[in-house]
PDB file of C-alpha atoms in Angstrom:
ATOM      1  CA  MET C 929      -0.027  -0.037  -0.001  1.00  0.00           C
ATOM      2  CA  THR C 930       1.042   3.589  -0.605  1.00  0.00           C
ATOM      3  CA  ILE C 931      -0.420   6.408   1.529  1.00  0.00           C
ATOM      4  CA  CYS C 932      -0.310  10.208   1.262  1.00  0.00           C
ATOM      5  CA  LEU C 933      -0.755  12.236   4.442  1.00  0.00           C
ATOM      6  CA  MET C 934      -1.521  15.891   4.069  1.00  0.00           C
ATOM      7  CA  LEU C 935      -1.018  17.726   7.343  1.00  0.00           C
ATOM      8  CA  PRO C 936      -1.466  21.420   8.432  1.00  0.00           C
ATOM      9  CA  PRO C 937       1.780  23.440   8.973  1.00  0.00           C
ATOM     10  CA  GLY C 938       2.939  23.052  12.527  1.00  0.00           C
ATOM     11  CA  THR C 939       1.511  19.597  13.053  1.00  0.00           C
ATOM     12  CA  SER C 940       3.197  18.083  16.022  1.00  0.00           C
ATOM     13  CA  ASP C 941       5.089  14.776  16.052  1.00  0.00           C
ATOM     14  CA  THR C 942       2.574  13.524  18.532  1.00  0.00           C
ATOM     15  CA  VAL C 943      -0.256  14.025  16.055  1.00  0.00           C
ATOM     16  CA  LEU C 944       1.642  12.149  13.335  1.00  0.00           C
ATOM     17  CA  GLU C 945       2.493   9.408  15.799  1.00  0.00           C
ATOM     18  CA  ASN C 946      -1.165   9.061  16.816  1.00  0.00           C
ATOM     19  CA  ILE C 947      -2.226   8.698  13.179  1.00  0.00           C
ATOM     20  CA  TRP C 948       0.340   5.880  12.531  1.00  0.00           C
ATOM     21  CA  ARG C 949      -0.774   4.230  15.821  1.00  0.00           C
ATOM     22  CA  GLN C 950      -4.054   3.776  14.121  1.00  0.00           C
ATOM     23  CA  ILE C 951      -2.876   2.907  10.582  1.00  0.00           C
ATOM     24  CA  ASP C 952      -0.165   0.425  11.624  1.00  0.00           C
ATOM     25  CA  PRO C 953      -2.090  -2.164  13.553  1.00  0.00           C
ATOM     26  CA  GLU C 954      -4.954  -2.146  10.959  1.00  0.00           C
ATOM     27  CA  CYS C 955      -2.489  -2.747   8.218  1.00  0.00           C
ATOM     28  CA  LYS C 956      -0.810  -5.551  10.073  1.00  0.00           C
ATOM     29  CA  LYS C 957      -4.174  -7.089  10.907  1.00  0.00           C
ATOM     30  CA  LEU C 958      -5.160  -7.215   7.183  1.00  0.00           C
ATOM     31  CA  GLY C 959      -1.673  -8.413   6.117  1.00  0.00           C
ATOM     32  CA  ILE C 960      -0.920  -5.121   4.295  1.00  0.00           C
ATOM     33  CA  THR C 961       2.588  -3.833   3.801  1.00  0.00           C
ATOM     34  CA  ILE C 962       3.145  -0.063   3.458  1.00  0.00           C
ATOM     35  CA  VAL C 963       5.677   0.232   0.572  1.00  0.00           C
ATOM     36  CA  GLY C 964       5.691   3.917  -0.056  1.00  0.00           C
ATOM     37  CA  GLY C 965       3.825   7.195   0.010  1.00  0.00           C
ATOM     38  CA  HIS C 966       4.372  10.761   1.237  1.00  0.00           C
ATOM     39  CA  THR C 967       3.693  12.868   4.189  1.00  0.00           C
ATOM     40  CA  GLY C 968       3.985  16.569   4.084  1.00  0.00           C
ATOM     41  CA  THR C 969       2.572  19.853   5.597  1.00  0.00           C
ATOM     42  CA  TYR C 970       0.717  22.203   3.210  1.00  0.00           C
ATOM     43  CA  PRO C 971      -0.610  25.737   3.802  1.00  0.00           C
ATOM     44  CA  GLY C 972      -4.246  25.790   3.394  1.00  0.00           C
ATOM     45  CA  ILE C 973      -4.908  22.530   5.095  1.00  0.00           C
ATOM     46  CA  ALA C 974      -6.634  22.868   8.361  1.00  0.00           C
ATOM     47  CA  TYR C 975      -6.528  19.305   9.651  1.00  0.00           C
ATOM     48  CA  PRO C 976      -4.814  15.957   8.931  1.00  0.00           C
ATOM     49  CA  LEU C 977      -6.139  14.458   5.689  1.00  0.00           C
ATOM     50  CA  ASN C 978      -5.411  11.346   3.750  1.00  0.00           C
ATOM     51  CA  GLY C 979      -4.684  12.637   0.241  1.00  0.00           C
ATOM     52  CA  GLY C 980      -4.971   9.162  -1.166  1.00  0.00           C
ATOM     53  CA  CYS C 981      -3.800   5.647  -0.860  1.00  0.00           C
ATOM     54  CA  THR C 982      -3.389   2.701  -3.258  1.00  0.00           C
ATOM     55  CA  VAL C 983      -3.773  -0.826  -2.223  1.00  0.00           C
ATOM     56  CA  ILE C 984      -3.108  -3.687  -4.575  1.00  0.00           C
ATOM     57  CA  GLY C 985      -4.216  -7.241  -3.817  1.00  0.00           C
ATOM     58  CA  LEU C 986      -3.834 -10.580  -5.626  1.00  0.00           C
ATOM     59  CA  GLY C 987      -6.433 -13.245  -5.889  1.00  0.00           C
ATOM     60  CA  SER C 988      -8.110 -15.539  -8.374  1.00  0.00           C
ATOM     61  CA  LYS C 989     -11.245 -14.487 -10.188  1.00  0.00           C
ATOM     62  CA  ASP C 990     -13.492 -16.766  -8.061  1.00  0.00           C
ATOM     63  CA  GLN C 991     -12.328 -14.843  -4.940  1.00  0.00           C
ATOM     64  CA  ILE C 992     -13.748 -11.584  -6.189  1.00  0.00           C
ATOM     65  CA  THR C 993     -17.368 -10.796  -5.424  1.00  0.00           C
ATOM     66  CA  PRO C 994     -19.182  -7.883  -6.984  1.00  0.00           C
ATOM     67  CA  ALA C 995     -20.708  -5.410  -4.428  1.00  0.00           C
ATOM     68  CA  CYS C 996     -24.229  -6.664  -5.133  1.00  0.00           C
ATOM     69  CA  ASN C 997     -23.235 -10.129  -3.744  1.00  0.00           C
ATOM     70  CA  ALA C 998     -21.386  -8.899  -0.717  1.00  0.00           C
ATOM     71  CA  ARG C 999     -22.051 -10.703   2.565  1.00  0.00           C
ATOM     72  CA  ILE C1000     -21.072  -9.966   6.166  1.00  0.00           C
ATOM     73  CA  GLY C1001     -17.429 -10.937   6.592  1.00  0.00           C
ATOM     74  CA  ASP C1002     -16.342 -10.320   3.096  1.00  0.00           C
ATOM     75  CA  ARG C1003     -13.379  -7.902   2.481  1.00  0.00           C
ATOM     76  CA  VAL C1004     -14.547  -4.901   0.780  1.00  0.00           C
ATOM     77  CA  ILE C1005     -12.609  -2.978  -1.936  1.00  0.00           C
ATOM     78  CA  ILE C1006     -13.835   0.711  -2.074  1.00  0.00           C
ATOM     79  CA  THR C1007     -12.830   2.738  -5.054  1.00  0.00           C
ATOM     80  CA  LYS C1008     -15.264   5.562  -5.450  1.00  0.00           C
ATOM     81  CA  GLY C1009     -16.847   7.150  -2.365  1.00  0.00           C
ATOM     82  CA  PRO C1010     -13.963   7.958  -0.203  1.00  0.00           C
ATOM     83  CA  ALA C1011     -12.017   9.493  -3.007  1.00  0.00           C
ATOM     84  CA  ILE C1012     -14.992  11.757  -3.704  1.00  0.00           C
ATOM     85  CA  GLU C1013     -15.356  12.678  -0.148  1.00  0.00           C
ATOM     86  CA  ALA C1014     -11.712  13.634   0.126  1.00  0.00           C
ATOM     87  CA  ALA C1015     -12.061  15.802  -2.915  1.00  0.00           C
ATOM     88  CA  ALA C1016     -15.162  17.463  -1.524  1.00  0.00           C
ATOM     89  CA  ILE C1017     -13.217  18.197   1.630  1.00  0.00           C
ATOM     90  CA  LEU C1018     -10.454  19.847  -0.352  1.00  0.00           C
ATOM     91  CA  VAL C1019     -12.867  21.807  -2.353  1.00  0.00           C
ATOM     92  CA  TYR C1020     -14.720  23.127   0.675  1.00  0.00           C
ATOM     93  CA  GLN C1021     -11.374  23.984   2.402  1.00  0.00           C
ATOM     94  CA  ALA C1022     -10.200  25.712  -0.957  1.00  0.00           C
ATOM     95  CA  GLU C1023     -13.319  27.877  -1.072  1.00  0.00           C
ATOM     96  CA  LYS C1024     -12.941  28.971   2.535  1.00  0.00           C
ATOM     97  CA  GLN C1025      -9.244  29.852   1.984  1.00  0.00           C
ATOM     98  CA  LYS C1026      -9.285  30.873  -1.685  1.00  0.00           C
ATOM     99  CA  ASP C1027      -7.505  34.167  -1.140  1.00  0.00           C
ATOM    100  CA  GLU C1028      -4.646  32.539   0.653  1.00  0.00           C
ATOM    101  CA  LEU C1029      -4.411  29.848  -2.026  1.00  0.00           C
ATOM    102  CA  LYS C1030      -4.240  32.414  -4.677  1.00  0.00           C
ATOM    103  CA  TYR C1031      -1.277  34.029  -2.931  1.00  0.00           C
ATOM    104  CA  TYR C1032       0.570  30.641  -2.840  1.00  0.00           C
ATOM    105  CA  HIS C1033      -0.328  30.002  -6.494  1.00  0.00           C
ATOM    106  CA  ARG C1034       1.171  33.276  -7.628  1.00  0.00           C
ATOM    107  CA  LYS C1035       4.321  32.641  -5.430  1.00  0.00           C
ATOM    108  CA  ASN C1036       4.665  29.189  -6.927  1.00  0.00           C
ATOM    109  CA  ARG C1037       4.525  30.591 -10.540  1.00  0.00           C
ATOM    110  CA  ARG C1038       7.257  33.102  -9.757  1.00  0.00           C
ATOM    111  CA  TYR C1039       9.359  30.268  -8.401  1.00  0.00           C
ATOM    112  CA  THR C1040       8.655  28.083 -11.431  1.00  0.00           C
ATOM    113  CA  LYS C1041       9.803  30.968 -13.717  1.00  0.00           C
ATOM    114  CA  CYS C1042      13.082  31.128 -11.846  1.00  0.00           C
ATOM    115  CA  ILE C1043      13.863  27.390 -11.620  1.00  0.00           C
ATOM    116  CA  ARG C1044      12.614  26.059 -15.078  1.00  0.00           C
ATOM    117  CA  PRO C1045      15.672  27.584 -16.934  1.00  0.00           C
ATOM    118  CA  LEU C1046      18.017  25.694 -14.668  1.00  0.00           C
ATOM    119  CA  PHE C1047      16.439  22.306 -15.460  1.00  0.00           C
ATOM    120  CA  PRO C1048      14.861  22.675 -18.930  1.00  0.00           C
ATOM    121  CA  GLU C1049      14.897  18.943 -19.705  1.00  0.00           C
ATOM    122  CA  SER C1050      13.356  17.659 -16.519  1.00  0.00           C
ATOM    123  CA  PHE C1051      11.438  20.424 -14.745  1.00  0.00           C
ATOM    124  CA  PHE C1052       7.635  20.418 -14.923  1.00  0.00           C
ATOM    125  CA  THR C1053       4.702  21.550 -12.728  1.00  0.00           C
ATOM    126  CA  LEU C1054       1.196  20.432 -12.536  1.00  0.00           C
TER     127      LEU C1054
END
Protein backbone atom coordinates (compact mmCIF):
# COMPACT_ATOMS: atom_id res chain seq x y z
CA MET A 1 0.00 0.00 0.00
CA THR A 2 1.06 3.56 -0.58
CA ILE A 3 -0.42 6.40 1.45
CA CYS A 4 -0.30 10.19 1.24
CA LEU A 5 -0.85 12.19 4.42
CA MET A 6 -1.46 15.91 4.10
CA LEU A 7 -0.96 17.82 7.34
CA PRO A 8 -1.45 21.44 8.38
CA PRO A 9 1.72 23.48 8.97
CA GLY A 10 2.93 23.15 12.55
CA THR A 11 1.52 19.63 13.04
CA SER A 12 3.27 18.12 16.04
CA ASP A 13 5.13 14.81 16.00
CA THR A 14 2.57 13.56 18.54
CA VAL A 15 -0.29 14.03 16.06
CA LEU A 16 1.61 12.14 13.35
CA GLU A 17 2.51 9.36 15.81
CA ASN A 18 -1.16 9.05 16.81
CA ILE A 19 -2.20 8.73 13.16
CA TRP A 20 0.35 5.97 12.56
CA ARG A 21 -0.69 4.21 15.77
CA GLN A 22 -4.09 3.75 14.13
CA ILE A 23 -2.88 2.88 10.62
CA ASP A 24 -0.11 0.42 11.56
CA PRO A 25 -2.13 -2.18 13.53
CA GLU A 26 -4.96 -2.17 10.97
CA CYS A 27 -2.50 -2.79 8.14
CA LYS A 28 -0.84 -5.60 10.10
CA LYS A 29 -4.23 -7.13 10.93
CA LEU A 30 -5.10 -7.21 7.22
CA GLY A 31 -1.66 -8.38 6.09
CA ILE A 32 -0.98 -5.09 4.28
CA THR A 33 2.57 -3.82 3.88
CA ILE A 34 3.14 -0.09 3.43
CA VAL A 35 5.68 0.23 0.63
CA GLY A 36 5.67 3.96 -0.02
CA GLY A 37 3.87 7.24 0.05
CA HIS A 38 4.35 10.79 1.14
CA THR A 39 3.76 12.85 4.26
CA GLY A 40 3.95 16.62 4.10
CA THR A 41 2.63 19.86 5.51
CA TYR A 42 0.65 22.18 3.27
CA PRO A 43 -0.55 25.74 3.77
CA GLY A 44 -4.31 25.82 3.50
CA ILE A 45 -4.82 22.40 5.10
CA ALA A 46 -6.67 22.89 8.39
CA TYR A 47 -6.55 19.31 9.71
CA PRO A 48 -4.83 15.99 8.88
CA LEU A 49 -6.14 14.49 5.66
CA ASN A 50 -5.45 11.28 3.77
CA GLY A 51 -4.71 12.68 0.33
CA GLY A 52 -4.92 9.21 -1.17
CA CYS A 53 -3.84 5.65 -0.84
CA THR A 54 -3.40 2.76 -3.22
CA VAL A 55 -3.78 -0.87 -2.21
CA ILE A 56 -3.08 -3.72 -4.62
CA GLY A 57 -4.20 -7.24 -3.85
CA LEU A 58 -3.82 -10.58 -5.59
CA GLY A 59 -6.48 -13.24 -5.92
CA SER A 60 -8.15 -15.57 -8.36
CA LYS A 61 -11.28 -14.52 -10.25
CA ASP A 62 -13.51 -16.73 -8.08
CA GLN A 63 -12.32 -14.88 -4.96
CA ILE A 64 -13.65 -11.53 -6.21
CA THR A 65 -17.31 -10.80 -5.43
CA PRO A 66 -19.23 -7.90 -6.97
CA ALA A 67 -20.70 -5.46 -4.43
CA CYS A 68 -24.24 -6.73 -5.13
CA ASN A 69 -23.22 -10.18 -3.78
CA ALA A 70 -21.32 -8.92 -0.70
CA ARG A 71 -22.02 -10.65 2.60
CA ILE A 72 -21.05 -10.00 6.22
CA GLY A 73 -17.42 -11.00 6.69
CA ASP A 74 -16.38 -10.29 3.08
CA ARG A 75 -13.41 -8.03 2.53
CA VAL A 76 -14.53 -4.90 0.73
CA ILE A 77 -12.64 -2.93 -1.90
CA ILE A 78 -13.78 0.69 -2.05
CA THR A 79 -12.78 2.73 -5.07
CA LYS A 80 -15.15 5.67 -5.44
CA GLY A 81 -16.94 7.15 -2.40
CA PRO A 82 -13.96 7.90 -0.13
CA ALA A 83 -12.04 9.50 -2.99
CA ILE A 84 -15.02 11.71 -3.81
CA GLU A 85 -15.37 12.60 -0.12
CA ALA A 86 -11.70 13.61 0.14
CA ALA A 87 -12.04 15.75 -2.99
CA ALA A 88 -15.16 17.42 -1.56
CA ILE A 89 -13.31 18.26 1.67
CA LEU A 90 -10.47 19.81 -0.33
CA VAL A 91 -12.90 21.86 -2.45
CA TYR A 92 -14.68 23.07 0.70
CA GLN A 93 -11.37 24.07 2.31
CA ALA A 94 -10.17 25.71 -0.91
CA GLU A 95 -13.33 27.82 -1.13
CA LYS A 96 -12.92 28.94 2.49
CA GLN A 97 -9.27 29.86 1.92
CA LYS A 98 -9.24 30.90 -1.75
CA ASP A 99 -7.46 34.21 -1.14
CA GLU A 100 -4.64 32.45 0.70
CA LEU A 101 -4.45 29.79 -2.02
CA LYS A 102 -4.25 32.48 -4.74
CA TYR A 103 -1.29 34.00 -2.91
CA TYR A 104 0.58 30.66 -2.84
CA HIS A 105 -0.33 29.94 -6.47
CA ARG A 106 1.18 33.27 -7.59
CA LYS A 107 4.26 32.62 -5.45
CA ASN A 108 4.67 29.15 -6.99
CA ARG A 109 4.45 30.59 -10.51
CA ARG A 110 7.26 33.04 -9.70
CA TYR A 111 9.46 30.22 -8.37
CA THR A 112 8.70 28.13 -11.45
CA LYS A 113 9.82 30.94 -13.78
CA CYS A 114 13.13 31.13 -11.89
CA ILE A 115 13.79 27.40 -11.64
CA ARG A 116 12.63 26.09 -15.04
CA PRO A 117 15.61 27.60 -16.98
CA LEU A 118 18.00 25.74 -14.67
CA PHE A 119 16.45 22.33 -15.49
CA PRO A 120 14.89 22.68 -18.96
CA GLU A 121 14.89 18.94 -19.71
CA SER A 122 13.40 17.68 -16.47
CA PHE A 123 11.38 20.39 -14.75
CA PHE A 124 7.60 20.47 -14.95
CA THR A 125 4.71 21.54 -12.78
CA LEU A 126 1.14 20.37 -12.56
